[in-house]
Short mmCIF file of N, CA and C in Angstrom, two decimals:
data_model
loop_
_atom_site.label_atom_id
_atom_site.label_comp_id
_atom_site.label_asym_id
_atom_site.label_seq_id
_atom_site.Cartn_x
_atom_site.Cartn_y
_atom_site.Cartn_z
N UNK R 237 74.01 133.54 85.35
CA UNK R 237 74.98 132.46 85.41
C UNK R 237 74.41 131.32 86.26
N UNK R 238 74.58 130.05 85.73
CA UNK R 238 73.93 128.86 86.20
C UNK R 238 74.90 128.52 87.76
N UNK R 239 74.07 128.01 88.69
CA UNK R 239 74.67 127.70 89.93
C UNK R 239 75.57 125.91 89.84
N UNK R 240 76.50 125.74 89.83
CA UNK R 240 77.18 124.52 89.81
C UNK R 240 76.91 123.59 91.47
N UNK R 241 76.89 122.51 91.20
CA UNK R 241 77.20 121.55 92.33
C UNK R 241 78.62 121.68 92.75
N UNK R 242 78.95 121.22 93.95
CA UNK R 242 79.95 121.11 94.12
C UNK R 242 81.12 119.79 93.24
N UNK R 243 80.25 118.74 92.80
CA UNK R 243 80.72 117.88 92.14
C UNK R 243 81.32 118.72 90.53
N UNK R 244 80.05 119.32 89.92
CA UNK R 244 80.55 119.91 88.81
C UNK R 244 81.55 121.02 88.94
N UNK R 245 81.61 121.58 90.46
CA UNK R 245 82.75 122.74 90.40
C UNK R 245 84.41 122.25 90.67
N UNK R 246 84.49 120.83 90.66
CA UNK R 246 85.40 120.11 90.83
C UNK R 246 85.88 118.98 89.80
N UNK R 247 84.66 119.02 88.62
CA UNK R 247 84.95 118.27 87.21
C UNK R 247 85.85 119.93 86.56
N UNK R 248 85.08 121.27 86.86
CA UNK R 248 85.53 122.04 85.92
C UNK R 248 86.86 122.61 86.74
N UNK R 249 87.61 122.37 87.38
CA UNK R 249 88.45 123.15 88.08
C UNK R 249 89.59 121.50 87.80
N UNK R 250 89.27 120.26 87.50
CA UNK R 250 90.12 119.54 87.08
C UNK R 250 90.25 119.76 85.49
N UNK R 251 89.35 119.47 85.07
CA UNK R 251 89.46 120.52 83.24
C UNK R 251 90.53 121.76 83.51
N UNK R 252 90.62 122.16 83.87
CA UNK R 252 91.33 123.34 83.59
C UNK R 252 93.07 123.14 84.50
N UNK R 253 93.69 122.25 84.56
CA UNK R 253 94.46 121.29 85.38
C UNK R 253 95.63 121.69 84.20
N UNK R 254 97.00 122.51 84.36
CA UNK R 254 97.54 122.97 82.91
C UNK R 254 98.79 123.07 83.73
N UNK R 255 99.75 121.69 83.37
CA UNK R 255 101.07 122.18 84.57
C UNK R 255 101.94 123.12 83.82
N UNK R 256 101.55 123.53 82.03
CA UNK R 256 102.26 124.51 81.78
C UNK R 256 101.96 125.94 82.46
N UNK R 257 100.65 126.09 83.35
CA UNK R 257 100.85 127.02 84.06
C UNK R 257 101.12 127.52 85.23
N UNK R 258 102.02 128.44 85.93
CA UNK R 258 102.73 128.31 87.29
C UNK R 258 101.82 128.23 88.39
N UNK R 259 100.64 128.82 88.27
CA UNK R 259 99.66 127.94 89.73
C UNK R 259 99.23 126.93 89.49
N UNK R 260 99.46 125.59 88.77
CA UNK R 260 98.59 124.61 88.50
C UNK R 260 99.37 123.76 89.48
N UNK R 261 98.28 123.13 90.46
CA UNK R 261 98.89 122.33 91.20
C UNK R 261 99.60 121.19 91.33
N UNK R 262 98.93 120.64 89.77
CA UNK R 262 100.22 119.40 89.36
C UNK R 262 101.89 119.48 88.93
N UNK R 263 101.73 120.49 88.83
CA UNK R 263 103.36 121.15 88.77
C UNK R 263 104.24 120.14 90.14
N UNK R 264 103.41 120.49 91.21
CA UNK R 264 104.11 119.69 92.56
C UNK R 264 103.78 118.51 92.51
N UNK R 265 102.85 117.80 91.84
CA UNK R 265 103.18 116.12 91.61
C UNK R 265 103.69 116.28 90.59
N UNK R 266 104.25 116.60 89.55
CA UNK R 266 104.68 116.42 88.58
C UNK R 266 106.49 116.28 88.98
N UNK R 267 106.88 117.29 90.17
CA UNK R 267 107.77 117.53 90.56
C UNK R 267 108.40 116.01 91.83
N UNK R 268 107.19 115.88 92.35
CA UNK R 268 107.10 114.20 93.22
C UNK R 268 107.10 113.19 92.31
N UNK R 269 107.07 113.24 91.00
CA UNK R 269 107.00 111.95 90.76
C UNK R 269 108.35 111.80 89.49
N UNK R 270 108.87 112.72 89.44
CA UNK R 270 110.37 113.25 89.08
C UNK R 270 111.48 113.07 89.54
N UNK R 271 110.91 112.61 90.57
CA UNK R 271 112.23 112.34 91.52
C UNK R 271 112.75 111.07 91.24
N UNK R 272 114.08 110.99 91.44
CA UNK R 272 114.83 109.58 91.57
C UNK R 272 114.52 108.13 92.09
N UNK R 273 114.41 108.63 93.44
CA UNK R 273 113.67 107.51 94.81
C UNK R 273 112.79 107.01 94.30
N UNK R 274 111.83 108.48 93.92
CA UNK R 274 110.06 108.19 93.73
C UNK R 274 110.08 106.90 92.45
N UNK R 275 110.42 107.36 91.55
CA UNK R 275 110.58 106.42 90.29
C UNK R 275 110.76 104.91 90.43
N UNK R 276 111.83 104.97 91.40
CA UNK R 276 112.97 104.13 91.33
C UNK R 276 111.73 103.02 92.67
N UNK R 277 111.04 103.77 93.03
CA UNK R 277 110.58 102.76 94.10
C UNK R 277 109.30 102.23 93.43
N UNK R 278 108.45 102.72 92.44
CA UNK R 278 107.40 102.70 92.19
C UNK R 278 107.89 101.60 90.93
N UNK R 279 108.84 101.96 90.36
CA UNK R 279 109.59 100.08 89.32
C UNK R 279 109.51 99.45 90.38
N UNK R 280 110.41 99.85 91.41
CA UNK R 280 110.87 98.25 92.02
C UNK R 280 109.22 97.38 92.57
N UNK R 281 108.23 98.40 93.14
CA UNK R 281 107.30 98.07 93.48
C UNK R 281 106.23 97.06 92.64
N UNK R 282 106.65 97.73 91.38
CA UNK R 282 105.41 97.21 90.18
C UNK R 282 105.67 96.01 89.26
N UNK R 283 107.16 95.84 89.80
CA UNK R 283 107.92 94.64 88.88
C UNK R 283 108.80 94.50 89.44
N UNK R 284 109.15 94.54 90.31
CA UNK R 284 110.59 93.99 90.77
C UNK R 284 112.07 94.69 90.54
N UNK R 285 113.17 94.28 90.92
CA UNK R 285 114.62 95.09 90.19
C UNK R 285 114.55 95.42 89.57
N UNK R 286 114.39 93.96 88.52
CA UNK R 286 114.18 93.67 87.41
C UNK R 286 113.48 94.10 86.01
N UNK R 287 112.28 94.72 86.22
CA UNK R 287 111.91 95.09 85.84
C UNK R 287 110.66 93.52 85.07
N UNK R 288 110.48 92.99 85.42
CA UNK R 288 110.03 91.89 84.60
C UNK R 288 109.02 90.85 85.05
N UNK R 289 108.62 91.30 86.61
CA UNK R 289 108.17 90.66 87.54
C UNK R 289 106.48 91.07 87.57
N UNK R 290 106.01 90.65 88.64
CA UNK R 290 104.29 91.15 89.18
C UNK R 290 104.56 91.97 89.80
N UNK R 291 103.72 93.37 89.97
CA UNK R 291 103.65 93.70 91.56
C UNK R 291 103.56 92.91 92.61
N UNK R 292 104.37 93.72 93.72
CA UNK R 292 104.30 92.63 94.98
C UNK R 292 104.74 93.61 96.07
N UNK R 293 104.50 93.20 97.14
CA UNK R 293 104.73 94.14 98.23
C UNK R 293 105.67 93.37 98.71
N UNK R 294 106.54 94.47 98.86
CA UNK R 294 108.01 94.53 99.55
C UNK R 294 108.50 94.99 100.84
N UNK R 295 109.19 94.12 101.68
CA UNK R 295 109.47 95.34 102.87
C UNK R 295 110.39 96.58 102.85
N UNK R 296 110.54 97.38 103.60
CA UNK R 296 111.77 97.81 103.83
C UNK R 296 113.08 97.89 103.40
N UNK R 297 113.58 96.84 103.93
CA UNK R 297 115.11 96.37 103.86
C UNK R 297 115.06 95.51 102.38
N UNK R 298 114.12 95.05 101.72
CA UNK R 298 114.39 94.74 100.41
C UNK R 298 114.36 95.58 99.35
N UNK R 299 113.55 96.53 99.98
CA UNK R 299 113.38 98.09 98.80
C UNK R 299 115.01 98.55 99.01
N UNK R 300 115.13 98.73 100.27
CA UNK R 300 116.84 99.02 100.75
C UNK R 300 117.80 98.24 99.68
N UNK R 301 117.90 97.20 99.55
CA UNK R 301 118.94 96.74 98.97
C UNK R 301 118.80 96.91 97.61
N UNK R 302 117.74 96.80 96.90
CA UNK R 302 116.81 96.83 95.41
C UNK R 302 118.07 98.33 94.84
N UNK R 303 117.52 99.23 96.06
CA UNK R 303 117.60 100.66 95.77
C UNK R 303 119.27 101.21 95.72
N UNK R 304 120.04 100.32 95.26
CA UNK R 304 121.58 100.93 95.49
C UNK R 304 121.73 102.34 95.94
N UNK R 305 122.56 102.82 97.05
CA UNK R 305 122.42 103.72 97.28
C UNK R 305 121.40 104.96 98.25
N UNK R 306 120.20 104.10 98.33
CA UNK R 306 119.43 105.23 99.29
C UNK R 306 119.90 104.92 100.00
N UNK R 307 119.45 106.23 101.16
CA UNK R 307 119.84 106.43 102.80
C UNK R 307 118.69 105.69 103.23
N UNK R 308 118.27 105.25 104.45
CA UNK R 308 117.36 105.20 105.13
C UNK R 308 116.36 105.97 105.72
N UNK R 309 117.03 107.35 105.52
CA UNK R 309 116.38 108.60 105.78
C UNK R 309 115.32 108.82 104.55
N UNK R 310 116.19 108.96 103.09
CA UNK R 310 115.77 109.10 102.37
C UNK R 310 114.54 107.94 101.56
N UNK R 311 114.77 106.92 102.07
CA UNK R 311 113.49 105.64 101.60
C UNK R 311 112.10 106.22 102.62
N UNK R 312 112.73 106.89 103.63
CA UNK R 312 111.55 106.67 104.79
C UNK R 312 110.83 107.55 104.17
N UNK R 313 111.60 108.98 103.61
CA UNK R 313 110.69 109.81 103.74
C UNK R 313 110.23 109.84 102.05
N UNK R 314 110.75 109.31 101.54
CA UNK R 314 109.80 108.73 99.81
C UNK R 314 109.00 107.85 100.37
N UNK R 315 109.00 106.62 100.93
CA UNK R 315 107.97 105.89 101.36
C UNK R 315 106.76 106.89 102.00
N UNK R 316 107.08 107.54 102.51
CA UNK R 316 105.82 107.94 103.68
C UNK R 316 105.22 109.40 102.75
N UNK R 317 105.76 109.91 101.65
CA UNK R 317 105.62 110.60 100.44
C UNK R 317 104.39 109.96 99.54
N UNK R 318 105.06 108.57 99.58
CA UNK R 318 104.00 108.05 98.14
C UNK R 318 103.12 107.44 98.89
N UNK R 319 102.69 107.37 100.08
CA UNK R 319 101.87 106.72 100.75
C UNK R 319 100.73 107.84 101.21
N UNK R 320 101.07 109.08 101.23
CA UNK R 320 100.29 110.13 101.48
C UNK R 320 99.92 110.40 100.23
N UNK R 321 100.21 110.36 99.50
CA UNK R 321 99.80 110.96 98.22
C UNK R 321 99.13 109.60 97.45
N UNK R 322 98.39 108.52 98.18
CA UNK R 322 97.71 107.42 97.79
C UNK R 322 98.26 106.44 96.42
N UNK R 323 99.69 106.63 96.33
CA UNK R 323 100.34 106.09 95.49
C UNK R 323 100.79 104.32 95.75
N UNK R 324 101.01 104.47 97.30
CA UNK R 324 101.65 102.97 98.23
C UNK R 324 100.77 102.75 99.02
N UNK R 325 100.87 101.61 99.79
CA UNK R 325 100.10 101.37 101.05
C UNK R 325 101.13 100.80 102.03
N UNK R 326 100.76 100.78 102.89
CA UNK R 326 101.72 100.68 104.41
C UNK R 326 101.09 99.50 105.14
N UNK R 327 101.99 98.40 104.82
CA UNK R 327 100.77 97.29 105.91
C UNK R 327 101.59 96.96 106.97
N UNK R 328 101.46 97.06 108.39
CA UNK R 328 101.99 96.27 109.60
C UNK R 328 101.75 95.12 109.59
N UNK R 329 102.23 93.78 109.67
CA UNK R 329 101.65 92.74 110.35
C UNK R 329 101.93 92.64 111.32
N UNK R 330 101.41 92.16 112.68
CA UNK R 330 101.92 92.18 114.22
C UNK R 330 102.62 90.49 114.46
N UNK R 331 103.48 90.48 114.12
CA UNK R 331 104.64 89.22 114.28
C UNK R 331 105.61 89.91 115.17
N UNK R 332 106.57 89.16 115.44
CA UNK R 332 107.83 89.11 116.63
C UNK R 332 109.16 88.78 115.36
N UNK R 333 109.87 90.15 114.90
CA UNK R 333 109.33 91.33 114.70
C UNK R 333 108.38 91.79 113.99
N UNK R 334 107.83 93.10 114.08
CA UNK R 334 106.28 93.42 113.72
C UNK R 334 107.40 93.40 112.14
N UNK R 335 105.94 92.85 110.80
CA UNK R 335 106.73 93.05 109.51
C UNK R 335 106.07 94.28 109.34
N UNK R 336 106.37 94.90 108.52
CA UNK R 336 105.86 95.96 107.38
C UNK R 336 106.40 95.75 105.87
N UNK R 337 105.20 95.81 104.83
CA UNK R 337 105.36 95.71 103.81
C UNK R 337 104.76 97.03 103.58
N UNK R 338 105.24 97.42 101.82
CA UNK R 338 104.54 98.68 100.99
C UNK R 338 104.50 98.19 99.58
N UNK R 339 103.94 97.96 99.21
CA UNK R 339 102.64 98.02 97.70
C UNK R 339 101.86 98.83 97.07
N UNK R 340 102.09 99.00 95.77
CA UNK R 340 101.27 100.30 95.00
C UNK R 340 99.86 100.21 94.98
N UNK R 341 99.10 100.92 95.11
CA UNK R 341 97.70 101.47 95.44
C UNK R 341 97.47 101.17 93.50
N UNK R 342 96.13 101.08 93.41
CA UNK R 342 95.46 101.16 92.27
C UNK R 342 96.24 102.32 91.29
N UNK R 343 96.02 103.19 92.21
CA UNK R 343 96.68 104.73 91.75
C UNK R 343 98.03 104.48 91.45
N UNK R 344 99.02 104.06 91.86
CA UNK R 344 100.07 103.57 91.85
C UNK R 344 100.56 103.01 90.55
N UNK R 345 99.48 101.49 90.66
CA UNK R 345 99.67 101.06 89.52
C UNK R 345 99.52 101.89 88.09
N UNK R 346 98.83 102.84 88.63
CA UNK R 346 98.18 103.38 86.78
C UNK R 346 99.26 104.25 86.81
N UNK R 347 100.72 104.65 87.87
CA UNK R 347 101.16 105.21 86.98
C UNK R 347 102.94 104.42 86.86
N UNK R 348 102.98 102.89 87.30
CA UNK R 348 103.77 102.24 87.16
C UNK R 348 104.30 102.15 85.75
N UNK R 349 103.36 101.55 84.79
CA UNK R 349 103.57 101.51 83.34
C UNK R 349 104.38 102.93 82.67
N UNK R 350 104.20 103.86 83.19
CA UNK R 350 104.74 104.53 82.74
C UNK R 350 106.17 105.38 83.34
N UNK R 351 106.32 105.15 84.54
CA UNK R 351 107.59 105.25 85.10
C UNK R 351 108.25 104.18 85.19
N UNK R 352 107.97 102.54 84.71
CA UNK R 352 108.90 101.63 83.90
C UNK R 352 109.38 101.69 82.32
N UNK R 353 108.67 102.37 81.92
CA UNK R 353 109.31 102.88 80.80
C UNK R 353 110.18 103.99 80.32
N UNK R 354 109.84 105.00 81.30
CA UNK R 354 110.93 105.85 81.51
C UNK R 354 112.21 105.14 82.22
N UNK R 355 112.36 104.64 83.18
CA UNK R 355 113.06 104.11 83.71
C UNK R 355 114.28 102.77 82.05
N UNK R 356 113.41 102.26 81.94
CA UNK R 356 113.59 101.11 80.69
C UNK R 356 114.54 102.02 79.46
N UNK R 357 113.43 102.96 79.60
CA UNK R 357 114.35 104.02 78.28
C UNK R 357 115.71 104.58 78.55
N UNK R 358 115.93 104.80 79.81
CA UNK R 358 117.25 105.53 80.70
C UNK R 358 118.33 104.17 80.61
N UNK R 359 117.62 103.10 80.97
CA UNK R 359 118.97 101.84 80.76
C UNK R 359 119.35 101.59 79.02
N UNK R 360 118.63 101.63 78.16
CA UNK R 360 118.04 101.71 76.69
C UNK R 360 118.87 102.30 76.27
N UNK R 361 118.90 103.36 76.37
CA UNK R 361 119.54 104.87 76.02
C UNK R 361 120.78 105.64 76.29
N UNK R 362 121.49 104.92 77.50
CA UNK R 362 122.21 105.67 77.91
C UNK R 362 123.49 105.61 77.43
N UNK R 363 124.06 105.14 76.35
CA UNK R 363 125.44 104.92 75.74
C UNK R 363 124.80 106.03 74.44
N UNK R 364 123.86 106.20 73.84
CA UNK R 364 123.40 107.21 73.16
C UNK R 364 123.91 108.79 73.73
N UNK R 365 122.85 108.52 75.03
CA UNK R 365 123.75 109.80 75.31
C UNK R 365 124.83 110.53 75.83
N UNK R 366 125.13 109.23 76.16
CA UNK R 366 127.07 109.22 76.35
C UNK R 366 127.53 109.66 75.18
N UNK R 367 127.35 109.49 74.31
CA UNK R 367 127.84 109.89 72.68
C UNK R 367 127.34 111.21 72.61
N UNK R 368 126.36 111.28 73.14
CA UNK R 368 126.16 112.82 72.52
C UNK R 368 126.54 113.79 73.13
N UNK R 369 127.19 113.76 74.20
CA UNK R 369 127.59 114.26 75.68
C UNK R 369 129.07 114.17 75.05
N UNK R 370 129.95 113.10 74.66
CA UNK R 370 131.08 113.77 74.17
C UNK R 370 131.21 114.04 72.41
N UNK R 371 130.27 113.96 71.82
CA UNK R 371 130.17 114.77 70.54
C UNK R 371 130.01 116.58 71.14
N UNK R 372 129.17 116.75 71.97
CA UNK R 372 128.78 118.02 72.28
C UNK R 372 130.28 118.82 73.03
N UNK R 373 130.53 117.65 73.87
CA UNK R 373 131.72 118.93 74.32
C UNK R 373 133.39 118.93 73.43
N UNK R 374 132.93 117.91 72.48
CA UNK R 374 133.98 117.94 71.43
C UNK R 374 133.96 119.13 70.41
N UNK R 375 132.95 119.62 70.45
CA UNK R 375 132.34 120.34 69.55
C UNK R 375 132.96 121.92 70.59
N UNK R 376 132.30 122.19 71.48
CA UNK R 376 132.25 122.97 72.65
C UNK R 376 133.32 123.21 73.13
N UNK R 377 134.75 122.15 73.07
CA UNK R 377 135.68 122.68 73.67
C UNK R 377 137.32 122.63 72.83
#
């Protein structure tokens, strides 16, 4: 049996990357990037509310308001989530008060396009499945 580099033992151990199976470790990003917040911050990040905009880095308290509904608990700890997992970036500026902005990472971006369209499809869609939600329990009850 041929001896691998460490580079090639890390091309073949991503080849084999299968979240249909229960040790595959993308199962748990698959599960982080499923989330509500996560989604919901990575649109607002890549386009705006709106959906229609540039990326742009946002602070805080504008992701806050964007985000109907989060806690502050809960932005902090999605923010500091997608920032470990090289999705955001975290910039201080040292002003009186210090600002902080967060902006999607390269990585980020590549997977914006596609959690705005999920997102897009959910506003799209959702009187569809309002209908089918009371066809089903019309049926059901």
């Amino acid at each position: 049996m041929a001896t691998m580099t460490a580079d090639q033992q890390r091309a073949a151990a991503k080849a084999e990357y299968n979240a249909f199976l229960d040790v595959c470790p993308s199962r748990k990003l698959l599960d982080r990037i499923a989330d509500k917040w996560v989604t919901l911050v990575i649109a607002a990040l890549g386009s705006g509310p709106d959906c229609t905009g540039e990326p742009r880095p946002m602070r805080f308290s504008e992701l806050s308001r964007v985000l109907a509904g989060v806690s502050q608990k809960m932005l902090t700890q999605t923010l500091r989530s997608l920032e470990r997992d090289g999705l955001i970036t975290r910039t201080v500026t040292p002003t009186v008060p210090v600002t902080v902005s967060y902006e999607l990472t390269d990585l980020g971006l590549s997977l914006h396009g596609l959690v705005r369209g999920i997102k897009l499809w959910a506003e799209q869609h959702m009187d569809d499945v309002f209908a089918a939600r009371a066809a089903h329990d019309a049926l059901a009850g």
